[in-house]
PDB file of C-alpha atoms in Angstrom:
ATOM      1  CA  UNK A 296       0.000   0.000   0.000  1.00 52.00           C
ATOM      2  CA  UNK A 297       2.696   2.551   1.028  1.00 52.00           C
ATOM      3  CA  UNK A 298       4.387   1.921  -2.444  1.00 56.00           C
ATOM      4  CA  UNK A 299       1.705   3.297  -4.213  1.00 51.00           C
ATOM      5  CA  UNK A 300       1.157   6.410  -1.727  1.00 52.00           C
ATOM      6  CA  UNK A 301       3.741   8.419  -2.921  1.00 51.00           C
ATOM      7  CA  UNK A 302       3.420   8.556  -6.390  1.00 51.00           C
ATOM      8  CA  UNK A 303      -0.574   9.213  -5.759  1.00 47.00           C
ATOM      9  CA  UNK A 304       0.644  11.961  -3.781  1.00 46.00           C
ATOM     10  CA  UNK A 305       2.675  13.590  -6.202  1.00 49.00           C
ATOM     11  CA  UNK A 306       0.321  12.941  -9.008  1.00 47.00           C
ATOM     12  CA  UNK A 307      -2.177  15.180  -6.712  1.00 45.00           C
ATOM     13  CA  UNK A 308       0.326  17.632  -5.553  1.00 49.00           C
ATOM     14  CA  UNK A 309       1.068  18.121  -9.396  1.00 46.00           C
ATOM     15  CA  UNK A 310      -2.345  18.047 -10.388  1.00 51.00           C
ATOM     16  CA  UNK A 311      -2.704  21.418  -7.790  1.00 47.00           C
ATOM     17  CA  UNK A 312      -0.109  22.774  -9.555  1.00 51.00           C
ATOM     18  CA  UNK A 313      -1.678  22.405 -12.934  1.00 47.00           C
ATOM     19  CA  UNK A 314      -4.505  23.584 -12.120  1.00 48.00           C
ATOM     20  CA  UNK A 315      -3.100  26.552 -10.408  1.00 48.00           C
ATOM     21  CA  UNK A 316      -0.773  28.035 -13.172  1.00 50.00           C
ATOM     22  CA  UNK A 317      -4.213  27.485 -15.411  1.00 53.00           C
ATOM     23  CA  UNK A 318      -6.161  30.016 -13.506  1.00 68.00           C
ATOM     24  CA  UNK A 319      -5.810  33.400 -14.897  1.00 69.00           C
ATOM     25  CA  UNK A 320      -3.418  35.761 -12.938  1.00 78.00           C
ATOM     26  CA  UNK A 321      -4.715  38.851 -10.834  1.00 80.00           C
ATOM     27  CA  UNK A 322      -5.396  41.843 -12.815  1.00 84.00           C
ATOM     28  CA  UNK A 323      -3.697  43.745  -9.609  1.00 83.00           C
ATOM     29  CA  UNK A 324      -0.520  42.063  -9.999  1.00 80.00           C
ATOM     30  CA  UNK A 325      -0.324  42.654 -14.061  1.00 84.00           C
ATOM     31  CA  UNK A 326      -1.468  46.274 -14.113  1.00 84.00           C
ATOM     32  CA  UNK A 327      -0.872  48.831 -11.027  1.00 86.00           C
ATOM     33  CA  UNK A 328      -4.425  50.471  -9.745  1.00 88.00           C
ATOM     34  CA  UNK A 329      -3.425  53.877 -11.539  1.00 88.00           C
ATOM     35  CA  UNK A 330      -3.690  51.458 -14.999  1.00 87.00           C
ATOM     36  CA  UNK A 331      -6.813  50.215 -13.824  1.00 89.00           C
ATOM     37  CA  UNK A 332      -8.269  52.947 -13.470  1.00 87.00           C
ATOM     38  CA  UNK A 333      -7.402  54.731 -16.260  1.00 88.00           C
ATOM     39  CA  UNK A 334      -8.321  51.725 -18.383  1.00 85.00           C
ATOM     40  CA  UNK A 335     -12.103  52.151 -16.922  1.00 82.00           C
ATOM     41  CA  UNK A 336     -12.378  56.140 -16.920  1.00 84.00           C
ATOM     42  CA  UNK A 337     -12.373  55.577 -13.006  1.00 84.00           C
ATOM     43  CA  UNK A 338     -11.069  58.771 -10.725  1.00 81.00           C
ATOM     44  CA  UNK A 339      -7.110  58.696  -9.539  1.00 79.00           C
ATOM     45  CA  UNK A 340      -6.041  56.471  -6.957  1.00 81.00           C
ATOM     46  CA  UNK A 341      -5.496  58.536  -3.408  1.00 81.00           C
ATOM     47  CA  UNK A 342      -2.340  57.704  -1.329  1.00 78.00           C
ATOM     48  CA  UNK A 343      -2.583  56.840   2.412  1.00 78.00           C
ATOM     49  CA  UNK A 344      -3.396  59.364   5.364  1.00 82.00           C
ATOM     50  CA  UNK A 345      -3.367  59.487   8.846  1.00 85.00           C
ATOM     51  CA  UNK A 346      -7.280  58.336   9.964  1.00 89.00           C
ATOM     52  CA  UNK A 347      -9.476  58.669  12.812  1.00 88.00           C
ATOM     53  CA  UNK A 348     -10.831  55.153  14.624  1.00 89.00           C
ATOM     54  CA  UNK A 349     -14.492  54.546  14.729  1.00 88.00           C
ATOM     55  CA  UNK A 350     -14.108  55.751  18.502  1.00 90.00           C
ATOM     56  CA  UNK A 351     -12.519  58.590  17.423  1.00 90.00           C
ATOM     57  CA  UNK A 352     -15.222  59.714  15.658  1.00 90.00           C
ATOM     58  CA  UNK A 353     -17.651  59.057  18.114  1.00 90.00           C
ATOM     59  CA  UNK A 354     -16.209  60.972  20.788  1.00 91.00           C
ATOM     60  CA  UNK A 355     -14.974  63.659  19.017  1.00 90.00           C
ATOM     61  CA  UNK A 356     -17.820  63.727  16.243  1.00 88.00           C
ATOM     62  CA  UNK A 357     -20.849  62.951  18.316  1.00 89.00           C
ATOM     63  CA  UNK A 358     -21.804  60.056  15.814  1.00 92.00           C
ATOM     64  CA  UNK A 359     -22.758  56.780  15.846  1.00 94.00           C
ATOM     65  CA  UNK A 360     -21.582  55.369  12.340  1.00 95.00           C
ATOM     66  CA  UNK A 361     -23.359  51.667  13.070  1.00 96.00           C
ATOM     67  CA  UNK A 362     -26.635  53.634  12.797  1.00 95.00           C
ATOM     68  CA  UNK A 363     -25.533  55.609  10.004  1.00 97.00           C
ATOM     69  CA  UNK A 364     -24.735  52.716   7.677  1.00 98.00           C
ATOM     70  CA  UNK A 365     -26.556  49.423   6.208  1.00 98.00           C
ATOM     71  CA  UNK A 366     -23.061  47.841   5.822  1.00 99.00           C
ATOM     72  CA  UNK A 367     -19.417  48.521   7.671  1.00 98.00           C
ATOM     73  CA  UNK A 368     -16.538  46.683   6.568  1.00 99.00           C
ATOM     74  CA  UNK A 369     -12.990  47.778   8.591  1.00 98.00           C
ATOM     75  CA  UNK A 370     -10.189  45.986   6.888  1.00 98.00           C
ATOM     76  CA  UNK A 371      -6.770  45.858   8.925  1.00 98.00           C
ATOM     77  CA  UNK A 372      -3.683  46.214   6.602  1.00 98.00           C
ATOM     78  CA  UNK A 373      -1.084  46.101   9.160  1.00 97.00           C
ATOM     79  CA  UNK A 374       1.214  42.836   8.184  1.00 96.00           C
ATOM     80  CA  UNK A 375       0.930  41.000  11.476  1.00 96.00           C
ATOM     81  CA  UNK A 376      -0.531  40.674  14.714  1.00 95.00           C
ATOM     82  CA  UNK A 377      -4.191  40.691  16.167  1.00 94.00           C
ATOM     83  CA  UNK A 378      -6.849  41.273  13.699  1.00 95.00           C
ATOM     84  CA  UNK A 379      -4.349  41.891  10.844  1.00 98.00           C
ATOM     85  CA  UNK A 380      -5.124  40.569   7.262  1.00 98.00           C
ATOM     86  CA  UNK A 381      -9.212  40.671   8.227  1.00 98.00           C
ATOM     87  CA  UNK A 382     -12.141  42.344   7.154  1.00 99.00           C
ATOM     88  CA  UNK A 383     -14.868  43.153   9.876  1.00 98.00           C
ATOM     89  CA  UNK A 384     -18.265  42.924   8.315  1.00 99.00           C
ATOM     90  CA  UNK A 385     -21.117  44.931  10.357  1.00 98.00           C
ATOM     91  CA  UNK A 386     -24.527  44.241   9.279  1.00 98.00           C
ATOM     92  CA  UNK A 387     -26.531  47.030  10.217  1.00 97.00           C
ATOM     93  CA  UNK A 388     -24.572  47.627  12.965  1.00 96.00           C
ATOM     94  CA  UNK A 389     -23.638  43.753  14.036  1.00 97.00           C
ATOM     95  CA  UNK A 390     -20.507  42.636  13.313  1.00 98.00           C
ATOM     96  CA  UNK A 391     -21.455  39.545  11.031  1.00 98.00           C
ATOM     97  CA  UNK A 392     -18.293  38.136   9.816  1.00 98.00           C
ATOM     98  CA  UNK A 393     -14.894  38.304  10.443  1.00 99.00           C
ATOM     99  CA  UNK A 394     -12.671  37.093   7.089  1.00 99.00           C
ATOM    100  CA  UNK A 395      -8.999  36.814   6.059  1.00 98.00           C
ATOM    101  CA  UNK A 396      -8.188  39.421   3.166  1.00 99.00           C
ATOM    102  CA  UNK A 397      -4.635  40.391   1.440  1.00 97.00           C
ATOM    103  CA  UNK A 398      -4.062  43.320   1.456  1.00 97.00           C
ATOM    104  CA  UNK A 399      -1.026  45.841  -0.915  1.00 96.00           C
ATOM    105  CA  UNK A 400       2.770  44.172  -0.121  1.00 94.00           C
ATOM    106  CA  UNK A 401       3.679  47.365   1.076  1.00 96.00           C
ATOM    107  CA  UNK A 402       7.133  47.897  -1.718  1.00 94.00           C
ATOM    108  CA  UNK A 403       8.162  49.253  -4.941  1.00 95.00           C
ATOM    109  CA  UNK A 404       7.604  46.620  -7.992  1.00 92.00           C
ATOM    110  CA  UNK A 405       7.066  46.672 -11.873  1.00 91.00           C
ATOM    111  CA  UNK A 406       3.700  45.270 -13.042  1.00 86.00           C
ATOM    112  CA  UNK A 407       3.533  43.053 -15.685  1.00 83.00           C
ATOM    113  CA  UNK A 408       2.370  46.088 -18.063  1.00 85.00           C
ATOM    114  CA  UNK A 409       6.352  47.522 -16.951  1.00 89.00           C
ATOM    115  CA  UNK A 410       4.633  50.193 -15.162  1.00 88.00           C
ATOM    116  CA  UNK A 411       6.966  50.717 -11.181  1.00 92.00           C
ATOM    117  CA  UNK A 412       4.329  51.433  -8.437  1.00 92.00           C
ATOM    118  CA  UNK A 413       3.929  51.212  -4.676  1.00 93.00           C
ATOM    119  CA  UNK A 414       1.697  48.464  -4.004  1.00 92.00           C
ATOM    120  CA  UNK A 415      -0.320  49.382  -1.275  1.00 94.00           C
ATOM    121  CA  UNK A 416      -4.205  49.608  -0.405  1.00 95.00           C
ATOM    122  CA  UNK A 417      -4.330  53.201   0.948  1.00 95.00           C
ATOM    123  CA  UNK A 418      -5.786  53.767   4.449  1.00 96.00           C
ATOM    124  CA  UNK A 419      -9.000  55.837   4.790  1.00 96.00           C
ATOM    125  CA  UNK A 420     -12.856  55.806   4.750  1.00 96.00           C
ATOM    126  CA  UNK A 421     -14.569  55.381   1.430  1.00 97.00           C
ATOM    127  CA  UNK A 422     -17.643  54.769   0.019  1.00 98.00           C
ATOM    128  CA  UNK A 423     -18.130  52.491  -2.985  1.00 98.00           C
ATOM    129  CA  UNK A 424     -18.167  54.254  -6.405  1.00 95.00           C
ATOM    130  CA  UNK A 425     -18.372  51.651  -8.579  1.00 94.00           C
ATOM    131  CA  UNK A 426     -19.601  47.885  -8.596  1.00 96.00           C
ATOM    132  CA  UNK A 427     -18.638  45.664 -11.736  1.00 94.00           C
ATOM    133  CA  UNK A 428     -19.842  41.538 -10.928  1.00 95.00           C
ATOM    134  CA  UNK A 429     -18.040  41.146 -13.746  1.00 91.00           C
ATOM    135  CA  UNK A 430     -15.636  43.213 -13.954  1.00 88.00           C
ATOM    136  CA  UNK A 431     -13.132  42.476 -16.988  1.00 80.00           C
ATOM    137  CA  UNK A 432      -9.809  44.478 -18.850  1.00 77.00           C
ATOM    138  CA  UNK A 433      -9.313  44.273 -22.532  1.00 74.00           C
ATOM    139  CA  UNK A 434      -5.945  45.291 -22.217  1.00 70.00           C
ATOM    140  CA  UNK A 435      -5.005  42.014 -20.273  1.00 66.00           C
ATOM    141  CA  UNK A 436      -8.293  40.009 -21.052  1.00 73.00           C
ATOM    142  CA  UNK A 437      -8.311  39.001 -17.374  1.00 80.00           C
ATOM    143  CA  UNK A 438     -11.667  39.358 -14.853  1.00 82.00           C
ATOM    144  CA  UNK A 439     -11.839  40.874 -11.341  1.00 88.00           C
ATOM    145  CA  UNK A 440     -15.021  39.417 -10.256  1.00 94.00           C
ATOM    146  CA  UNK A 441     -17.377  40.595  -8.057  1.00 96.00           C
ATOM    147  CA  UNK A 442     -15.217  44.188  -7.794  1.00 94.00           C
ATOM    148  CA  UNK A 443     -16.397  46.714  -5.424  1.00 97.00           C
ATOM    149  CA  UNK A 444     -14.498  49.760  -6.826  1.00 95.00           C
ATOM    150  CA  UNK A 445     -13.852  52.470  -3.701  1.00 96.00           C
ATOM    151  CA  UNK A 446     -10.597  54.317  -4.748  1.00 94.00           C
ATOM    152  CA  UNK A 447      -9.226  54.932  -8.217  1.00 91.00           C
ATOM    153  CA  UNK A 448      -8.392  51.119  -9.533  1.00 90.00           C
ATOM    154  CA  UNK A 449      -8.560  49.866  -6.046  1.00 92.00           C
ATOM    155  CA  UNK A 450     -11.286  47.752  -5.403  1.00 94.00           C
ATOM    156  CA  UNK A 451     -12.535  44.199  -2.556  1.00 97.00           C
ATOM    157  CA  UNK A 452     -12.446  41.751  -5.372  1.00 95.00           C
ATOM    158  CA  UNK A 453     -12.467  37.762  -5.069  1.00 95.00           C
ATOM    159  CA  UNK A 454      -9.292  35.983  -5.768  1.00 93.00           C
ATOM    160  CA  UNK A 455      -8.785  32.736  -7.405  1.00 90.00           C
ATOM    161  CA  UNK A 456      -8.715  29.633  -5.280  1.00 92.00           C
ATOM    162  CA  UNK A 457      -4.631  29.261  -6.350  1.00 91.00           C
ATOM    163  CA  UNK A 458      -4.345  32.007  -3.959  1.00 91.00           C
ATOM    164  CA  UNK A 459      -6.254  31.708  -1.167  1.00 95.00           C
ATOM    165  CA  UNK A 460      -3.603  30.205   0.596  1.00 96.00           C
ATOM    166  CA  UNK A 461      -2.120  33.396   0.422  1.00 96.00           C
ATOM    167  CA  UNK A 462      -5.168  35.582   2.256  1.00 98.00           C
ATOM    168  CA  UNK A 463      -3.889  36.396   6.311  1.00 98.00           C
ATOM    169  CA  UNK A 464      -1.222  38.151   4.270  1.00 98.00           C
ATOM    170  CA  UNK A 465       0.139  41.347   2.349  1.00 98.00           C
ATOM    171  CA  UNK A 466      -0.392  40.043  -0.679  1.00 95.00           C
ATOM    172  CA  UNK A 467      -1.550  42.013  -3.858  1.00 93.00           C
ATOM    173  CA  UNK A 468      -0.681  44.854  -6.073  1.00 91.00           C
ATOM    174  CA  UNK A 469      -3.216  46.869  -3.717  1.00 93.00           C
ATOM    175  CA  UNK A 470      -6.311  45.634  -3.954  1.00 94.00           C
ATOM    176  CA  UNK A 471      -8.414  43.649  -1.176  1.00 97.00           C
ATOM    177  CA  UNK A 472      -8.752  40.193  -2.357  1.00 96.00           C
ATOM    178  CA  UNK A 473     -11.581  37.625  -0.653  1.00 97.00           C
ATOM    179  CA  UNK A 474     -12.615  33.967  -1.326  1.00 98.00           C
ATOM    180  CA  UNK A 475     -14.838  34.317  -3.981  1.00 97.00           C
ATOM    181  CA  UNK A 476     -17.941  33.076  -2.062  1.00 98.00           C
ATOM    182  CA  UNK A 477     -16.950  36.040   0.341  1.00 98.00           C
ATOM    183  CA  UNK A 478     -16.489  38.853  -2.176  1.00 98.00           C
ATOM    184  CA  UNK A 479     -19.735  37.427  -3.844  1.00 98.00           C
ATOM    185  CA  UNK A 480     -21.932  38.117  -0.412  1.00 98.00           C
ATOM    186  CA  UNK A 481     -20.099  41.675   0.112  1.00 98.00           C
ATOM    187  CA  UNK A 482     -20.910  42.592  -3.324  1.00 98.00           C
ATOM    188  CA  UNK A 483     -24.697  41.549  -3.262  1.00 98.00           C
ATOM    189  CA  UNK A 484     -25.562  43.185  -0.130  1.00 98.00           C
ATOM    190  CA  UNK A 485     -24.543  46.611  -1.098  1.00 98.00           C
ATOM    191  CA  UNK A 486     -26.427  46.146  -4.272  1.00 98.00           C
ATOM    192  CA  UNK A 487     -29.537  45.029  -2.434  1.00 98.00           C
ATOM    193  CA  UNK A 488     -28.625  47.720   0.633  1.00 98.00           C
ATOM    194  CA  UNK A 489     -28.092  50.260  -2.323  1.00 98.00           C
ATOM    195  CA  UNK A 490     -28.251  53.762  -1.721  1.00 98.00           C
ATOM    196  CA  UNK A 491     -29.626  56.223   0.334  1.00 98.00           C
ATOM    197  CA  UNK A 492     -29.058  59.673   2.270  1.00 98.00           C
ATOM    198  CA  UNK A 493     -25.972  59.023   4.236  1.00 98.00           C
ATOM    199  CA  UNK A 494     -23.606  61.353   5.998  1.00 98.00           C
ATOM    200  CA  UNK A 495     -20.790  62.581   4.539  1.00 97.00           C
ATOM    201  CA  UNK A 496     -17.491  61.331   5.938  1.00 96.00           C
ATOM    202  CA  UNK A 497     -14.208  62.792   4.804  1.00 95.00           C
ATOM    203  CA  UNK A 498     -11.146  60.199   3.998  1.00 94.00           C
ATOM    204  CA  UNK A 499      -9.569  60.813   7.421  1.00 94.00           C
ATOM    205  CA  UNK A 500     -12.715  59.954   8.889  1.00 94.00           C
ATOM    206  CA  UNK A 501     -14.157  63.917   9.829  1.00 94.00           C
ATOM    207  CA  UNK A 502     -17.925  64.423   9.453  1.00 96.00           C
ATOM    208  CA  UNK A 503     -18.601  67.262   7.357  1.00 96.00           C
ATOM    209  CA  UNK A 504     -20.815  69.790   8.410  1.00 96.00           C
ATOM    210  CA  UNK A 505     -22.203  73.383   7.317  1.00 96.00           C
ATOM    211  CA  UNK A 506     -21.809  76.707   9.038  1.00 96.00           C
ATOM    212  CA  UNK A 507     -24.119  75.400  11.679  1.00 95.00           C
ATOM    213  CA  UNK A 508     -22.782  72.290  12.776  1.00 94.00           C
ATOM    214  CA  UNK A 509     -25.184  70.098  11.070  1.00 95.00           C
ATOM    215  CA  UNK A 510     -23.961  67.387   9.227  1.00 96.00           C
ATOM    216  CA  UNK A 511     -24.105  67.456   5.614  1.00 97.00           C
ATOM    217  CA  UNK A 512     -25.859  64.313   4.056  1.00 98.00           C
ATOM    218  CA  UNK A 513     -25.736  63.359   0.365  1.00 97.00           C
ATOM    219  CA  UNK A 514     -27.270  60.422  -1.491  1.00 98.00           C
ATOM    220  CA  UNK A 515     -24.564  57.881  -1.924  1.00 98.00           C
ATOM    221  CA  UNK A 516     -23.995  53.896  -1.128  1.00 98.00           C
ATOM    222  CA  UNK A 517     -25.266  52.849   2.112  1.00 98.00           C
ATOM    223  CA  UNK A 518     -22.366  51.456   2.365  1.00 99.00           C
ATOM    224  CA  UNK A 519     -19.053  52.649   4.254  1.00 98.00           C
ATOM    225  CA  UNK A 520     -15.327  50.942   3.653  1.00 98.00           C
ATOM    226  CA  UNK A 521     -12.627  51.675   6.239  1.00 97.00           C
ATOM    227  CA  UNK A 522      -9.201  50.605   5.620  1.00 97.00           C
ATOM    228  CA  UNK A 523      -7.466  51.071   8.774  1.00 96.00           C
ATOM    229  CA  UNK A 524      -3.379  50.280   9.733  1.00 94.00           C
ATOM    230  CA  UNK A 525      -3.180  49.231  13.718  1.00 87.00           C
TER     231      UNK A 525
END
């Protein structure tokens, strides 16, 4: 019996493999977002700032964004450590799931279009701009399904299953990558949550307001993404 174990092992191990190098690569890793986003008509990509933490804002901002929003999700970049690599989904104010991500690696590298960019996923609060199921570049002819577009070419996007062994870590050209069963929930619900009159919440997480102190509300997703570093 053992004699035959080996080889049946390697024959699956290289069967993986196959399959693996089959699966089309991630459109992050062969164009940087800038390309993406140019390639779609989609706004610039913003860099990373310095943001406030959801009990920042409610101390200092007198809100309570769990009431404010259908769906929440807080993904930690940071590389290691509690909670890092995750995205916290709150469902009208419950947090709901808990999932590994990968977030930007964080360094200089050349794209497989030759283009040198920083791969990272910038920090900030967003709301989603754009939502392509099937999302899909000519230049490449290579899919980003299920893409929830919320800054420049950045987008939450599922991965292929060749990679999932690679989510808990920094990981893509700067995107936020999910199993696809994941990215395929995240993506329905703010369709079906859609949009509505929300507040408006600057990238490093202020609350607008008018000359009065009220807070300025505009019709927009229902939906708020947070991309935090600690």
């Amino acid at each position: 019996m053992k004699k035959y174990l080996l080889p049946l092992l390697l024959l699956l191990s290289l069967n993986a493999q196959a399959q693996e190098s089959l699966e089309p690569q991630p459109l992050d890793d062969l164009m940087s977002p800038d390309e993406i986003a140019e390639e779609s008509g989609f706004p610039r990509t913003e860099i990373p700032i310095v943001v406030k933490s959801i009990d920042d804002i409610a101390r200092t901002e007198s809100m309570d964004i769990f009431r404010e929003f259908r769906v929440i999700l807080i993904i930690n970049k940071k590389a290691a450590g509690v909670g890092a690599q995750r995205m916290r989904v709150y469902l009208n104010g419950f947090l709901t799931y808990d999932w590994l991500v990968s977030t930007g690696r964080e360094r200089w590298e050349t794209a497989k279009s030759g283009r040198t960019y920083f791969s990272v996923t910038p920090t900030g609060y967003f709301y989603p701009y754009m939502l392509n199921k099937d999302h899909y570049s000519e230049t490449w002819k290579t899919p980003m399904p299920y893409a929830v577009f919320f800054n420049g070419g950045i987008a939450v996007h599922a991965t292929t299953p060749g990679l999932y062994k690679q989510l808990g870590s920094r990981a893509s050209g700067g995107c936020v990558r999910l199993q696809h069963e994941n990215a395929a929930f995240i993506f329905n619900r703010i369709q079906t949550e859609g949009r509505g009159l929300v507040p408006v919440i600057n990238r490093n997480g202020t609350v607008s307001r008018d000359r009065r102190g009220n807070v300025i509300r505009r019709v927009n997703y229902r939906t708020l993404i947070i991309v935090e570093d600690r």
